[in-house]
Amino acid sequence: MNAGRTARERARAELTQEITEAARRQLAESGAGALSLRAVARELGMVSSALYRYFPSRDDLLTALITAAYDAMGEAAEHAARGGGTPARRWAATYAAVRDWARGHPHEYALIYGSPVPGYQAPPSTIVPAIRVPLALLAVVREAYAAGSLQVTGGTPELPLTPALTEQVRAVAESVAPELPPAVLNRLLVAWTQLFGMLSFELFGQLVGSVDPSDEFFTHTAAEMARFVGLSPETPF
Amino acid sequence: MNAGRTARERARAELTQEITEAARRQLAESGAGALSLRAVARELGMVSSALYRYFPSRDDLLTALITAAYDAMGEAAEHAARGGGTPARRWAATYAAVRDWARGHPHEYALIYGSPVPGYQAPPSTIVPAIRVPLALLAVVREAYAAGSLQVTGGTPELPLTPALTEQVRAVAESVAPELPPAVLNRLLVAWTQLFGMLSFELFGQLVGSVDPSDEFFTHTAAEMARFVGLSPETPF
DNA sequence: TGTACATCAGTGAACGCGCGTTCACTGATGTAC
DNA sequence: TGTACATCAGTGAACGCGCGTTCACTGATGTAC
């Protein structure tokens, strides 16, 4: 029987959760600058050394936060990508979901897409949550491709990939979308980097004085990028 | 005569320069985490309080660094944009110059394009240096447009801007390129955000496991984006 | 050219602060017989 | 079911560290007459 063991373990699991939550809250409210083991302990009414029962070091707490942030954004993206309508519509919805999450959680966004935290090295376990957003976009493209509605060169005459780039992109495709032509996956990578460049510029204040507020710019660019990767606005799914 | 005044003032100017340089060096070598008034003073063999004769606070030193970083990158971009060849070639050269600078100065890049520094608010004086890169790209496009070699919709069928977006973009155009159609400037904004999204992803480690190293991807995307804004690869300038 | 005074650069000590981490400890929870 | 022991959570004090900023000061550089 593990009822006894469970009591202690349940408490442990709960408190681990509470610590992560408090840290997330502090990150969300005051930014990475205010995030520290001691501050988290203070918020929970514990002594700072007690946290070491749950996280062996500050970096492990950071990893938990980073993972949680990627997962939250990834989930929002996946949910939107699974929504209804044409592929172009779902593509745009995914863009919007990512932006909404980012604007709602600017400090968490900065933690994962801003400057690397000094002295911190993200462990490999963060890779899987980190690619949920691009995989959600990829899923939309794959379904359009499977349905035969994808315009492989996105309406633009072909600009051929070099052999080396083709090889690199093919290696990526192998593990995530073997059926997709490299040119398509390459364009998806371009769109992916554009999306987060646009978002970072908006959130980090780089757009002040140009397209700010950037709702219109964002929506239009989402549509433009949908077509760039080959999702034609006219094609119903 | 101001020889006397000059002696003191020259010393002052020199030391101000030395402080900025030491700070820049420390930022470049150890990142923003290691940057502090005290560390800079230490490197110069001064006592930390002495720096207050030159910078009223840490934030003013930060501003000097941010301005210097923007200017260095902007100068590299402008130089490349003024180079020879077709507009598409100069466009690509500008992309390459920006990337080279960023890779050569990752911590300075992170300072200006990464997460905002906690508690720091950039003063308006940083705007002018901050837009040197996009203005360099814009200059290339403007010349192509003036020469009549610009394909206004970049080879793709038109995706019309909404009235609100047109208005916003036109307002930007007014101050930097009144003759350019909003659609063109809008695409330039897309390219601009893509460029820095791609760069940040490369430098901040987001591309690990996909197109990394990203030389090929970067070069190809530069060409693709040149066409996206309407610079046809075939058109000599 | 010389003297009296004002300006300024740099010193050194101190302020109050917060940080991550270690360590010996108390007391509660769980386990084995 | 009851007792003896082991495990674990949380405490509180302390470690050594670095930070930005203030302040009264010394001594050098510059200025006015």
PDB file of N, CA and C in Angstrom, chain B residues 129-193:
ATOM      1  N   PRO B 129      19.784  56.277 -33.775  1.00  0.00           N
ATOM      2  CA  PRO B 129      20.711  55.193 -34.107  1.00  0.00           C
ATOM      3  C   PRO B 129      20.006  53.854 -34.330  1.00  0.00           C
ATOM      4  N   ALA B 130      18.870  53.656 -33.655  1.00  0.00           N
ATOM      5  CA  ALA B 130      18.199  52.356 -33.748  1.00  0.00           C
ATOM      6  C   ALA B 130      17.639  52.079 -35.134  1.00  0.00           C
ATOM      7  N   ILE B 131      17.327  53.122 -35.875  1.00  0.00           N
ATOM      8  CA  ILE B 131      16.693  52.861 -37.168  1.00  0.00           C
ATOM      9  C   ILE B 131      17.668  52.947 -38.336  1.00  0.00           C
ATOM     10  N   ARG B 132      18.950  52.983 -38.045  1.00  0.00           N
ATOM     11  CA  ARG B 132      19.914  53.073 -39.146  1.00  0.00           C
ATOM     12  C   ARG B 132      19.876  51.841 -40.039  1.00  0.00           C
ATOM     13  N   VAL B 133      19.730  50.662 -39.453  1.00  0.00           N
ATOM     14  CA  VAL B 133      19.701  49.448 -40.276  1.00  0.00           C
ATOM     15  C   VAL B 133      18.484  49.439 -41.216  1.00  0.00           C
ATOM     16  N   PRO B 134      17.264  49.605 -40.667  1.00  0.00           N
ATOM     17  CA  PRO B 134      16.139  49.617 -41.604  1.00  0.00           C
ATOM     18  C   PRO B 134      16.234  50.736 -42.635  1.00  0.00           C
ATOM     19  N   LEU B 135      16.810  51.869 -42.242  1.00  0.00           N
ATOM     20  CA  LEU B 135      16.938  52.951 -43.217  1.00  0.00           C
ATOM     21  C   LEU B 135      17.950  52.599 -44.312  1.00  0.00           C
ATOM     22  N   ALA B 136      18.954  51.837 -43.947  1.00  0.00           N
ATOM     23  CA  ALA B 136      19.927  51.404 -44.961  1.00  0.00           C
ATOM     24  C   ALA B 136      19.253  50.486 -45.975  1.00  0.00           C
ATOM     25  N   LEU B 137      18.430  49.569 -45.484  1.00  0.00           N
ATOM     26  CA  LEU B 137      17.696  48.680 -46.391  1.00  0.00           C
ATOM     27  C   LEU B 137      16.725  49.500 -47.235  1.00  0.00           C
ATOM     28  N   LEU B 138      16.105  50.460 -46.581  1.00  0.00           N
ATOM     29  CA  LEU B 138      15.150  51.314 -47.291  1.00  0.00           C
ATOM     30  C   LEU B 138      15.831  52.076 -48.427  1.00  0.00           C
ATOM     31  N   ALA B 139      17.045  52.540 -48.163  1.00  0.00           N
ATOM     32  CA  ALA B 139      17.763  53.307 -49.183  1.00  0.00           C
ATOM     33  C   ALA B 139      17.943  52.486 -50.456  1.00  0.00           C
ATOM     34  N   VAL B 140      18.257  51.207 -50.271  1.00  0.00           N
ATOM     35  CA  VAL B 140      18.434  50.336 -51.436  1.00  0.00           C
ATOM     36  C   VAL B 140      17.136  50.238 -52.229  1.00  0.00           C
ATOM     37  N   VAL B 141      16.054  50.044 -51.490  1.00  0.00           N
ATOM     38  CA  VAL B 141      14.747  49.907 -52.150  1.00  0.00           C
ATOM     39  C   VAL B 141      14.348  51.203 -52.864  1.00  0.00           C
ATOM     40  N   ARG B 142      14.601  52.317 -52.200  1.00  0.00           N
ATOM     41  CA  ARG B 142      14.239  53.603 -52.803  1.00  0.00           C
ATOM     42  C   ARG B 142      14.961  53.827 -54.128  1.00  0.00           C
ATOM     43  N   GLU B 143      16.229  53.493 -54.146  1.00  0.00           N
ATOM     44  CA  GLU B 143      16.980  53.713 -55.384  1.00  0.00           C
ATOM     45  C   GLU B 143      16.465  52.818 -56.504  1.00  0.00           C
ATOM     46  N   ALA B 144      16.146  51.591 -56.142  1.00  0.00           N
ATOM     47  CA  ALA B 144      15.582  50.694 -57.148  1.00  0.00           C
ATOM     48  C   ALA B 144      14.248  51.233 -57.642  1.00  0.00           C
ATOM     49  N   TYR B 145      13.486  51.756 -56.720  1.00  0.00           N
ATOM     50  CA  TYR B 145      12.180  52.315 -57.087  1.00  0.00           C
ATOM     51  C   TYR B 145      12.359  53.527 -58.010  1.00  0.00           C
ATOM     52  N   ALA B 146      13.296  54.378 -57.633  1.00  0.00           N
ATOM     53  CA  ALA B 146      13.560  55.569 -58.444  1.00  0.00           C
ATOM     54  C   ALA B 146      14.026  55.174 -59.843  1.00  0.00           C
ATOM     55  N   ALA B 147      14.790  54.088 -59.914  1.00  0.00           N
ATOM     56  CA  ALA B 147      15.289  53.632 -61.212  1.00  0.00           C
ATOM     57  C   ALA B 147      14.231  52.843 -61.979  1.00  0.00           C
ATOM     58  N   GLY B 148      13.103  52.629 -61.361  1.00  0.00           N
ATOM     59  CA  GLY B 148      12.015  51.923 -62.037  1.00  0.00           C
ATOM     60  C   GLY B 148      12.185  50.422 -62.090  1.00  0.00           C
ATOM     61  N   SER B 149      13.137  49.907 -61.320  1.00  0.00           N
ATOM     62  CA  SER B 149      13.381  48.464 -61.396  1.00  0.00           C
ATOM     63  C   SER B 149      12.689  47.689 -60.277  1.00  0.00           C
ATOM     64  N   LEU B 150      11.879  48.360 -59.497  1.00  0.00           N
ATOM     65  CA  LEU B 150      11.223  47.668 -58.380  1.00  0.00           C
ATOM     66  C   LEU B 150       9.901  47.041 -58.828  1.00  0.00           C
ATOM     67  N   GLN B 151       9.731  45.781 -58.511  1.00  0.00           N
ATOM     68  CA  GLN B 151       8.456  45.120 -58.795  1.00  0.00           C
ATOM     69  C   GLN B 151       7.570  45.274 -57.575  1.00  0.00           C
ATOM     70  N   VAL B 152       6.639  46.182 -57.668  1.00  0.00           N
ATOM     71  CA  VAL B 152       5.972  46.657 -56.467  1.00  0.00           C
ATOM     72  C   VAL B 152       5.344  45.564 -55.607  1.00  0.00           C
ATOM     73  N   THR B 153       4.850  44.505 -56.180  1.00  0.00           N
ATOM     74  CA  THR B 153       4.271  43.464 -55.324  1.00  0.00           C
ATOM     75  C   THR B 153       5.180  42.248 -55.186  1.00  0.00           C
ATOM     76  N   GLY B 154       6.436  42.432 -55.458  1.00  0.00           N
ATOM     77  CA  GLY B 154       7.413  41.380 -55.185  1.00  0.00           C
ATOM     78  C   GLY B 154       7.113  40.063 -55.869  1.00  0.00           C
ATOM     79  N   GLY B 155       6.482  40.104 -57.026  1.00  0.00           N
ATOM     80  CA  GLY B 155       6.248  38.874 -57.778  1.00  0.00           C
ATOM     81  C   GLY B 155       5.010  38.131 -57.328  1.00  0.00           C
ATOM     82  N   THR B 156       4.459  38.507 -56.170  1.00  0.00           N
ATOM     83  CA  THR B 156       3.268  37.825 -55.670  1.00  0.00           C
ATOM     84  C   THR B 156       2.039  38.673 -55.987  1.00  0.00           C
ATOM     85  N   PRO B 157       0.918  38.039 -56.296  1.00  0.00           N
ATOM     86  CA  PRO B 157      -0.295  38.820 -56.513  1.00  0.00           C
ATOM     87  C   PRO B 157      -0.633  39.640 -55.269  1.00  0.00           C
ATOM     88  N   GLU B 158      -1.192  40.774 -55.477  1.00  0.00           N
ATOM     89  CA  GLU B 158      -1.454  41.727 -54.402  1.00  0.00           C
ATOM     90  C   GLU B 158      -2.354  41.175 -53.286  1.00  0.00           C
ATOM     91  N   LEU B 159      -1.934  41.402 -52.071  1.00  0.00           N
ATOM     92  CA  LEU B 159      -2.806  41.142 -50.918  1.00  0.00           C
ATOM     93  C   LEU B 159      -3.049  42.516 -50.305  1.00  0.00           C
ATOM     94  N   PRO B 160      -4.187  43.115 -50.590  1.00  0.00           N
ATOM     95  CA  PRO B 160      -4.364  44.543 -50.276  1.00  0.00           C
ATOM     96  C   PRO B 160      -4.279  44.832 -48.785  1.00  0.00           C
ATOM     97  N   LEU B 161      -3.651  45.962 -48.459  1.00  0.00           N
ATOM     98  CA  LEU B 161      -3.597  46.399 -47.056  1.00  0.00           C
ATOM     99  C   LEU B 161      -4.972  46.927 -46.657  1.00  0.00           C
ATOM    100  N   THR B 162      -5.324  46.737 -45.394  1.00  0.00           N
ATOM    101  CA  THR B 162      -6.560  47.357 -44.912  1.00  0.00           C
ATOM    102  C   THR B 162      -6.343  48.871 -44.867  1.00  0.00           C
ATOM    103  N   PRO B 163      -7.431  49.627 -44.878  1.00  0.00           N
ATOM    104  CA  PRO B 163      -7.285  51.093 -44.822  1.00  0.00           C
ATOM    105  C   PRO B 163      -6.486  51.552 -43.608  1.00  0.00           C
ATOM    106  N   ALA B 164      -6.762  50.947 -42.445  1.00  0.00           N
ATOM    107  CA  ALA B 164      -6.065  51.377 -41.231  1.00  0.00           C
ATOM    108  C   ALA B 164      -4.561  51.135 -41.344  1.00  0.00           C
ATOM    109  N   LEU B 165      -4.194  49.980 -41.878  1.00  0.00           N
ATOM    110  CA  LEU B 165      -2.779  49.671 -42.020  1.00  0.00           C
ATOM    111  C   LEU B 165      -2.135  50.607 -43.045  1.00  0.00           C
ATOM    112  N   THR B 166      -2.860  50.838 -44.139  1.00  0.00           N
ATOM    113  CA  THR B 166      -2.353  51.771 -45.152  1.00  0.00           C
ATOM    114  C   THR B 166      -2.046  53.119 -44.518  1.00  0.00           C
ATOM    115  N   GLU B 167      -2.952  53.566 -43.682  1.00  0.00           N
ATOM    116  CA  GLU B 167      -2.770  54.861 -43.040  1.00  0.00           C
ATOM    117  C   GLU B 167      -1.535  54.874 -42.149  1.00  0.00           C
ATOM    118  N   GLN B 168      -1.396  53.817 -41.369  1.00  0.00           N
ATOM    119  CA  GLN B 168      -0.246  53.715 -40.464  1.00  0.00           C
ATOM    120  C   GLN B 168       1.067  53.709 -41.249  1.00  0.00           C
ATOM    121  N   VAL B 169       1.085  52.921 -42.282  1.00  0.00           N
ATOM    122  CA  VAL B 169       2.310  52.801 -43.072  1.00  0.00           C
ATOM    123  C   VAL B 169       2.602  54.095 -43.815  1.00  0.00           C
ATOM    124  N   ARG B 170       1.529  54.724 -44.279  1.00  0.00           N
ATOM    125  CA  ARG B 170       1.735  55.993 -44.976  1.00  0.00           C
ATOM    126  C   ARG B 170       2.342  57.036 -44.041  1.00  0.00           C
ATOM    127  N   ALA B 171       1.909  57.006 -42.789  1.00  0.00           N
ATOM    128  CA  ALA B 171       2.457  57.950 -41.815  1.00  0.00           C
ATOM    129  C   ALA B 171       3.954  57.726 -41.631  1.00  0.00           C
ATOM    130  N   VAL B 172       4.363  56.472 -41.641  1.00  0.00           N
ATOM    131  CA  VAL B 172       5.792  56.179 -41.551  1.00  0.00           C
ATOM    132  C   VAL B 172       6.497  56.672 -42.803  1.00  0.00           C
ATOM    133  N   ALA B 173       5.912  56.352 -43.945  1.00  0.00           N
ATOM    134  CA  ALA B 173       6.507  56.743 -45.231  1.00  0.00           C
ATOM    135  C   ALA B 173       6.742  58.248 -45.289  1.00  0.00           C
ATOM    136  N   GLU B 174       5.774  58.987 -44.805  1.00  0.00           N
ATOM    137  CA  GLU B 174       5.842  60.446 -44.843  1.00  0.00           C
ATOM    138  C   GLU B 174       7.210  60.966 -44.398  1.00  0.00           C
ATOM    139  N   SER B 175       7.735  60.369 -43.336  1.00  0.00           N
ATOM    140  CA  SER B 175       8.972  60.915 -42.778  1.00  0.00           C
ATOM    141  C   SER B 175      10.230  60.289 -43.374  1.00  0.00           C
ATOM    142  N   VAL B 176      10.101  59.145 -44.025  1.00  0.00           N
ATOM    143  CA  VAL B 176      11.330  58.502 -44.498  1.00  0.00           C
ATOM    144  C   VAL B 176      11.374  58.241 -46.002  1.00  0.00           C
ATOM    145  N   ALA B 177      10.219  58.086 -46.635  1.00  0.00           N
ATOM    146  CA  ALA B 177      10.222  57.769 -48.071  1.00  0.00           C
ATOM    147  C   ALA B 177       8.844  58.069 -48.654  1.00  0.00           C
ATOM    148  N   PRO B 178       8.523  59.366 -48.781  1.00  0.00           N
ATOM    149  CA  PRO B 178       7.168  59.770 -49.162  1.00  0.00           C
ATOM    150  C   PRO B 178       6.745  59.248 -50.529  1.00  0.00           C
ATOM    151  N   GLU B 179       7.730  58.975 -51.370  1.00  0.00           N
ATOM    152  CA  GLU B 179       7.370  58.580 -52.737  1.00  0.00           C
ATOM    153  C   GLU B 179       6.992  57.106 -52.846  1.00  0.00           C
ATOM    154  N   LEU B 180       7.306  56.322 -51.807  1.00  0.00           N
ATOM    155  CA  LEU B 180       7.109  54.867 -51.886  1.00  0.00           C
ATOM    156  C   LEU B 180       5.654  54.471 -51.616  1.00  0.00           C
ATOM    157  N   PRO B 181       5.112  53.567 -52.430  1.00  0.00           N
ATOM    158  CA  PRO B 181       3.766  53.071 -52.147  1.00  0.00           C
ATOM    159  C   PRO B 181       3.750  52.345 -50.797  1.00  0.00           C
ATOM    160  N   PRO B 182       2.678  52.486 -50.031  1.00  0.00           N
ATOM    161  CA  PRO B 182       2.584  51.827 -48.726  1.00  0.00           C
ATOM    162  C   PRO B 182       2.858  50.326 -48.797  1.00  0.00           C
ATOM    163  N   ALA B 183       2.401  49.679 -49.863  1.00  0.00           N
ATOM    164  CA  ALA B 183       2.604  48.235 -49.962  1.00  0.00           C
ATOM    165  C   ALA B 183       4.081  47.880 -49.906  1.00  0.00           C
ATOM    166  N   VAL B 184       4.899  48.702 -50.524  1.00  0.00           N
ATOM    167  CA  VAL B 184       6.334  48.425 -50.549  1.00  0.00           C
ATOM    168  C   VAL B 184       6.931  48.611 -49.152  1.00  0.00           C
ATOM    169  N   LEU B 185       6.585  49.714 -48.527  1.00  0.00           N
ATOM    170  CA  LEU B 185       7.121  49.973 -47.193  1.00  0.00           C
ATOM    171  C   LEU B 185       6.648  48.898 -46.222  1.00  0.00           C
ATOM    172  N   ASN B 186       5.428  48.474 -46.391  1.00  0.00           N
ATOM    173  CA  ASN B 186       4.907  47.412 -45.532  1.00  0.00           C
ATOM    174  C   ASN B 186       5.742  46.137 -45.669  1.00  0.00           C
ATOM    175  N   ARG B 187       6.083  45.792 -46.880  1.00  0.00           N
ATOM    176  CA  ARG B 187       6.896  44.590 -47.090  1.00  0.00           C
ATOM    177  C   ARG B 187       8.297  44.768 -46.524  1.00  0.00           C
ATOM    178  N   LEU B 188       8.770  45.984 -46.574  1.00  0.00           N
ATOM    179  CA  LEU B 188      10.074  46.240 -45.978  1.00  0.00           C
ATOM    180  C   LEU B 188      10.022  46.015 -44.469  1.00  0.00           C
ATOM    181  N   LEU B 189       8.919  46.414 -43.865  1.00  0.00           N
ATOM    182  CA  LEU B 189       8.763  46.192 -42.422  1.00  0.00           C
ATOM    183  C   LEU B 189       8.731  44.693 -42.116  1.00  0.00           C
ATOM    184  N   VAL B 190       8.080  43.947 -42.966  1.00  0.00           N
ATOM    185  CA  VAL B 190       8.051  42.493 -42.782  1.00  0.00           C
ATOM    186  C   VAL B 190       9.462  41.923 -42.883  1.00  0.00           C
ATOM    187  N   ALA B 191      10.186  42.354 -43.896  1.00  0.00           N
ATOM    188  CA  ALA B 191      11.552  41.862 -44.086  1.00  0.00           C
ATOM    189  C   ALA B 191      12.439  42.239 -42.899  1.00  0.00           C
ATOM    190  N   TRP B 192      12.252  43.435 -42.439  1.00  0.00           N
ATOM    191  CA  TRP B 192      13.044  43.944 -41.303  1.00  0.00           C
ATOM    192  C   TRP B 192      12.828  43.059 -40.071  1.00  0.00           C
ATOM    193  N   THR B 193      11.572  42.799 -39.756  1.00  0.00           N
ATOM    194  CA  THR B 193      11.286  41.960 -38.588  1.00  0.00           C
ATOM    195  C   THR B 193      11.792  40.536 -38.818  1.00  0.00           C
TER     196      THR B 193
END
